[in-house]
Tab-separated table of N, CA and C in Angstrom:
chain	number	residue	atom	x	y	z
A	3	UNK	N	11.925	-12.680	26.550
A	3	UNK	CA	11.186	-13.982	26.453
A	3	UNK	C	11.265	-13.786	24.723
A	4	UNK	N	12.087	-14.904	23.973
A	4	UNK	CA	12.170	-14.963	22.661
A	4	UNK	C	10.980	-15.740	22.120
A	5	UNK	N	10.550	-14.807	20.914
A	5	UNK	CA	9.314	-15.349	20.246
A	5	UNK	C	9.753	-16.222	18.996
A	6	UNK	N	9.247	-16.684	18.295
A	6	UNK	CA	9.363	-17.264	16.639
A	6	UNK	C	8.031	-17.137	16.431
A	7	UNK	N	7.893	-16.352	15.323
A	7	UNK	CA	7.379	-16.190	14.265
A	7	UNK	C	7.511	-16.590	12.344
A	8	UNK	N	6.349	-17.364	11.921
A	8	UNK	CA	6.813	-17.363	10.597
A	8	UNK	C	6.385	-15.803	9.589
A	9	UNK	N	7.516	-15.447	8.703
A	9	UNK	CA	7.029	-14.269	8.205
A	9	UNK	C	7.117	-14.554	6.730
A	10	UNK	N	7.460	-15.589	6.021
A	10	UNK	CA	7.302	-15.810	4.900
A	10	UNK	C	8.598	-15.925	3.935
A	11	UNK	N	9.010	-16.102	3.399
A	11	UNK	CA	9.734	-15.906	1.941
A	11	UNK	C	10.111	-14.507	1.798
A	12	UNK	N	9.218	-13.484	1.146
A	12	UNK	CA	9.528	-12.475	0.827
A	12	UNK	C	10.036	-11.507	1.801
A	13	UNK	N	9.543	-11.443	2.863
A	13	UNK	CA	9.917	-10.971	4.227
A	13	UNK	C	11.542	-11.630	4.555
A	14	UNK	N	11.717	-12.839	4.688
A	14	UNK	CA	13.005	-13.381	5.012
A	14	UNK	C	14.076	-12.656	4.061
A	15	UNK	N	13.559	-12.712	2.545
A	15	UNK	CA	14.741	-12.062	1.515
A	15	UNK	C	14.903	-10.512	1.759
A	16	UNK	N	13.269	-10.277	2.359
A	16	UNK	CA	14.089	-8.194	2.842
A	16	UNK	C	14.894	-8.134	4.207
A	17	UNK	N	14.710	-8.918	4.671
A	17	UNK	CA	15.149	-9.118	5.805
A	17	UNK	C	17.055	-9.333	5.530
A	18	UNK	N	17.343	-10.199	4.750
A	18	UNK	CA	18.650	-10.458	4.465
A	18	UNK	C	19.209	-9.445	3.568
A	19	UNK	N	18.322	-8.853	2.808
A	19	UNK	CA	19.060	-7.676	1.910
A	19	UNK	C	19.353	-6.616	2.938
A	20	UNK	N	18.935	-6.228	3.834
A	20	UNK	CA	18.994	-5.164	4.405
A	20	UNK	C	20.295	-5.387	5.384
A	21	UNK	N	20.528	-6.536	5.758
A	21	UNK	CA	21.620	-6.922	6.462
A	21	UNK	C	22.605	-6.836	5.445
A	22	UNK	N	22.585	-7.755	4.367
A	22	UNK	CA	23.713	-7.423	3.194
A	22	UNK	C	24.044	-6.012	2.940
A	23	UNK	N	23.029	-5.064	3.158
A	23	UNK	CA	23.343	-3.838	2.488
A	23	UNK	C	23.768	-3.266	3.694
A	24	UNK	N	24.152	-3.838	4.910
A	24	UNK	CA	24.850	-2.633	6.007
A	24	UNK	C	23.737	-2.052	7.121
A	25	UNK	N	22.460	-1.960	6.786
A	25	UNK	CA	21.601	-1.048	7.561
A	25	UNK	C	21.442	-1.648	8.921
A	26	UNK	N	21.460	-3.077	9.082
A	26	UNK	CA	21.139	-3.924	10.106
A	26	UNK	C	22.125	-4.610	10.357
A	27	UNK	N	22.571	-4.865	11.307
A	27	UNK	CA	23.451	-5.951	12.226
A	27	UNK	C	23.084	-7.201	11.983
A	28	UNK	N	21.355	-7.093	12.412
A	28	UNK	CA	20.849	-8.683	12.842
A	28	UNK	C	19.375	-8.675	12.368
A	29	UNK	N	18.821	-9.725	12.277
A	29	UNK	CA	17.225	-9.763	11.913
A	29	UNK	C	16.139	-9.294	12.739
A	30	UNK	N	16.953	-9.498	14.091
A	30	UNK	CA	16.245	-9.023	15.290
A	30	UNK	C	16.022	-7.432	14.776
A	31	UNK	N	16.948	-6.806	14.446
A	31	UNK	CA	17.153	-5.472	14.419
A	31	UNK	C	16.053	-4.923	13.456
A	32	UNK	N	16.145	-5.289	12.571
A	32	UNK	CA	15.238	-5.157	11.427
A	32	UNK	C	13.733	-5.100	11.846
A	33	UNK	N	13.309	-6.479	12.431
A	33	UNK	CA	12.294	-6.497	12.749
A	33	UNK	C	11.886	-5.642	13.997
A	34	UNK	N	12.821	-5.212	15.000
A	34	UNK	CA	12.224	-4.327	16.091
A	34	UNK	C	12.065	-3.288	15.182
A	35	UNK	N	12.971	-2.607	14.210
A	35	UNK	CA	12.756	-1.502	13.150
A	35	UNK	C	11.266	-1.372	12.859
A	36	UNK	N	11.394	-2.522	11.946
A	36	UNK	CA	9.658	-2.430	11.825
A	36	UNK	C	8.267	-2.302	12.490
A	37	UNK	N	8.963	-2.923	13.577
A	37	UNK	CA	7.853	-2.979	14.635
A	37	UNK	C	7.747	-1.526	15.234
A	38	UNK	N	8.993	-0.675	15.642
A	38	UNK	CA	8.642	0.511	16.059
A	38	UNK	C	7.926	1.766	15.127
A	39	UNK	N	8.482	1.154	13.670
A	39	UNK	CA	7.634	2.218	12.485
A	39	UNK	C	5.947	1.920	12.435
A	40	UNK	N	5.929	0.467	12.711
A	40	UNK	CA	4.581	0.149	12.529
A	40	UNK	C	3.592	0.679	14.004
A	41	UNK	N	4.435	0.742	15.443
A	41	UNK	CA	3.799	1.436	16.380
A	41	UNK	C	3.514	3.037	16.420
A	42	UNK	N	4.746	3.461	15.495
A	42	UNK	CA	4.508	4.910	15.453
A	42	UNK	C	3.404	5.377	14.379
A	43	UNK	N	3.167	4.367	13.231
A	43	UNK	CA	2.218	4.695	12.384
A	43	UNK	C	0.863	4.857	13.459
A	44	UNK	N	0.629	3.513	13.940
A	44	UNK	CA	-0.531	3.325	14.671
A	44	UNK	C	-0.893	4.643	15.272
A	45	UNK	N	0.224	5.000	16.387
A	45	UNK	CA	-0.656	5.867	17.153
A	45	UNK	C	-0.686	7.270	16.640
A	46	UNK	N	-0.007	7.795	15.417
A	46	UNK	CA	-0.480	8.706	14.521
A	46	UNK	C	-1.804	8.824	13.851
A	47	UNK	N	-2.059	7.515	13.302
A	47	UNK	CA	-3.785	7.075	13.101
A	47	UNK	C	-4.443	7.309	14.203
A	48	UNK	N	-4.131	6.770	15.449
A	48	UNK	CA	-4.742	7.141	16.463
A	48	UNK	C	-5.220	8.957	16.725
A	49	UNK	N	-4.438	9.887	16.493
A	49	UNK	CA	-4.407	10.917	16.984
A	49	UNK	C	-5.453	11.484	15.727
A	50	UNK	N	-4.965	11.347	14.687
A	50	UNK	CA	-5.636	11.465	13.464
A	50	UNK	C	-7.254	11.365	13.502
A	51	UNK	N	-7.698	10.058	14.111
A	51	UNK	CA	-8.931	9.653	14.054
A	51	UNK	C	-9.109	10.406	15.264
A	52	UNK	N	-8.660	10.691	16.673
A	52	UNK	CA	-9.205	11.638	17.658
A	52	UNK	C	-9.427	12.761	17.299
A	53	UNK	N	-8.330	13.347	16.168
A	53	UNK	CA	-8.668	14.810	15.990
A	53	UNK	C	-10.125	14.849	14.926
A	54	UNK	N	-10.160	13.637	14.316
A	54	UNK	CA	-11.304	13.831	13.360
A	54	UNK	C	-12.596	13.852	14.007
A	55	UNK	N	-12.645	12.919	15.435
A	55	UNK	CA	-13.921	13.022	16.101
A	55	UNK	C	-13.931	13.935	16.776
A	56	UNK	N	-13.081	14.762	17.401
A	56	UNK	CA	-13.119	16.210	17.723
A	56	UNK	C	-14.063	17.136	16.558
A	57	UNK	N	-13.354	17.026	15.673
A	57	UNK	CA	-13.804	18.059	14.161
A	57	UNK	C	-15.521	17.954	14.093
A	58	UNK	N	-15.491	16.139	13.897
A	58	UNK	CA	-17.177	16.248	14.409
A	58	UNK	C	-18.022	16.360	15.345
A	59	UNK	N	-17.607	16.354	16.026
A	59	UNK	CA	-18.290	16.768	17.676
A	59	UNK	C	-18.455	18.281	17.198
A	60	UNK	N	-17.250	18.957	17.107
A	60	UNK	CA	-17.207	20.421	17.014
A	60	UNK	C	-18.778	21.136	15.767
A	61	UNK	N	-18.787	20.351	15.160
A	61	UNK	CA	-19.689	20.530	13.563
A	61	UNK	C	-20.754	20.012	14.449
A	62	UNK	N	-21.119	19.131	15.087
A	62	UNK	CA	-22.637	18.686	15.325
A	62	UNK	C	-22.836	19.643	16.671
A	63	UNK	N	-21.949	20.188	17.594
A	63	UNK	CA	-22.244	21.284	18.306
A	63	UNK	C	-22.494	22.640	18.072
A	64	UNK	N	-22.410	22.799	16.613
A	64	UNK	CA	-22.269	24.138	16.152
A	64	UNK	C	-23.704	24.376	15.620
A	65	UNK	N	-24.485	23.584	15.859
A	65	UNK	CA	-26.141	24.192	15.736
A	65	UNK	C	-26.452	23.308	14.292
A	66	UNK	N	-27.488	23.690	13.727
A	66	UNK	CA	-28.205	23.457	12.618
A	66	UNK	C	-27.453	23.519	11.497
A	67	UNK	N	-27.531	22.436	10.338
A	67	UNK	CA	-26.599	22.494	9.404
A	67	UNK	C	-27.926	22.917	8.215
A	68	UNK	N	-27.236	22.497	6.950
A	68	UNK	CA	-28.163	23.050	5.518
A	68	UNK	C	-28.758	21.416	5.738
A	69	UNK	N	-29.815	21.455	4.485
A	69	UNK	CA	-30.089	19.693	4.121
A	69	UNK	C	-28.919	19.729	2.896
A	70	UNK	N	-28.706	18.327	2.868
A	70	UNK	CA	-28.162	17.716	1.632
A	70	UNK	C	-27.783	18.132	0.543
A	71	UNK	N	-29.545	18.316	0.113
A	71	UNK	CA	-29.970	18.833	-1.172
A	71	UNK	C	-28.915	20.124	-1.384
A	72	UNK	N	-29.553	21.080	-0.363
A	72	UNK	CA	-29.196	22.408	-0.764
A	72	UNK	C	-27.462	22.480	-0.519
A	73	UNK	N	-26.713	21.631	0.427
A	73	UNK	CA	-25.383	21.861	0.206
A	73	UNK	C	-24.821	21.479	-1.014
A	74	UNK	N	-25.496	20.103	-1.764
A	74	UNK	CA	-25.019	19.288	-3.193
A	74	UNK	C	-25.301	20.738	-4.454
A	75	UNK	N	-26.651	21.275	-4.111
A	75	UNK	CA	-26.718	22.265	-5.377
A	75	UNK	C	-26.004	23.453	-5.187
A	76	UNK	N	-25.605	23.488	-4.098
A	76	UNK	CA	-24.192	25.034	-3.873
A	76	UNK	C	-23.074	24.556	-4.277
A	77	UNK	N	-22.755	23.403	-3.971
A	77	UNK	CA	-21.315	22.857	-4.547
A	77	UNK	C	-21.639	22.824	-6.413
A	78	UNK	N	-22.505	21.952	-6.593
A	78	UNK	CA	-22.721	22.483	-8.195
A	78	UNK	C	-22.517	23.461	-8.439
A	79	UNK	N	-23.254	24.612	-7.920
A	79	UNK	CA	-22.964	26.135	-8.424
A	79	UNK	C	-21.871	26.615	-8.146
A	80	UNK	N	-21.175	26.173	-7.516
A	80	UNK	CA	-20.032	26.881	-7.398
A	80	UNK	C	-18.710	25.875	-8.335
A	81	UNK	N	-18.665	24.644	-8.525
A	81	UNK	CA	-18.005	24.377	-9.506
A	81	UNK	C	-18.359	24.625	-10.843
A	82	UNK	N	-19.809	24.767	-11.409
A	82	UNK	CA	-19.983	25.353	-12.436
A	82	UNK	C	-19.548	26.388	-12.729
A	83	UNK	N	-19.551	27.611	-12.081
A	83	UNK	CA	-18.669	28.770	-11.899
A	83	UNK	C	-17.392	28.910	-12.224
A	84	UNK	N	-16.519	28.300	-11.178
A	84	UNK	CA	-14.928	27.923	-11.361
A	84	UNK	C	-15.097	27.236	-12.963
A	85	UNK	N	-15.611	26.296	-13.476
A	85	UNK	CA	-15.296	25.810	-14.722
A	85	UNK	C	-15.759	27.028	-15.940
A	86	UNK	N	-16.572	27.565	-15.770
A	86	UNK	CA	-16.977	28.675	-16.479
A	86	UNK	C	-15.547	29.891	-16.377
A	87	UNK	N	-15.256	30.104	-15.482
A	87	UNK	CA	-14.282	30.954	-15.116
A	87	UNK	C	-13.116	30.305	-15.800
A	88	UNK	N	-12.497	29.344	-16.071
A	88	UNK	CA	-11.178	28.886	-16.079
A	88	UNK	C	-11.282	28.255	-17.785
A	89	UNK	N	-12.772	28.429	-18.488
A	89	UNK	CA	-12.898	27.777	-20.212
A	89	UNK	C	-12.889	29.261	-20.656
A	90	UNK	N	-13.020	30.595	-19.965
A	90	UNK	CA	-13.133	31.807	-20.387
A	90	UNK	C	-11.774	32.331	-20.993
A	91	UNK	N	-11.861	32.527	-22.310
A	91	UNK	CA	-10.138	33.151	-22.968
A	91	UNK	C	-9.727	34.200	-22.003
A	92	UNK	N	-8.359	34.392	-21.767
A	92	UNK	CA	-8.030	35.368	-20.978
A	92	UNK	C	-7.326	36.346	-22.135
């Protein structure tokens, strides 16, 4: 069942350019390839999001953490040590 969509001058020109360059035989091929790329990107995004949720849950299940103030203090200390090590003459 064919559909019609308004995509604007920019994308019309892009599609025509792709056809003129010989990359695609028709506007439909360009649009289908673009939709496949979008679908793939969305699937990858979904997988990454699920992996992130799994890691968050794993962290939450691992037990008590440390207070944020302590975490930031530790991070500042590590940064200071790394900075002073880099600034020392070799």
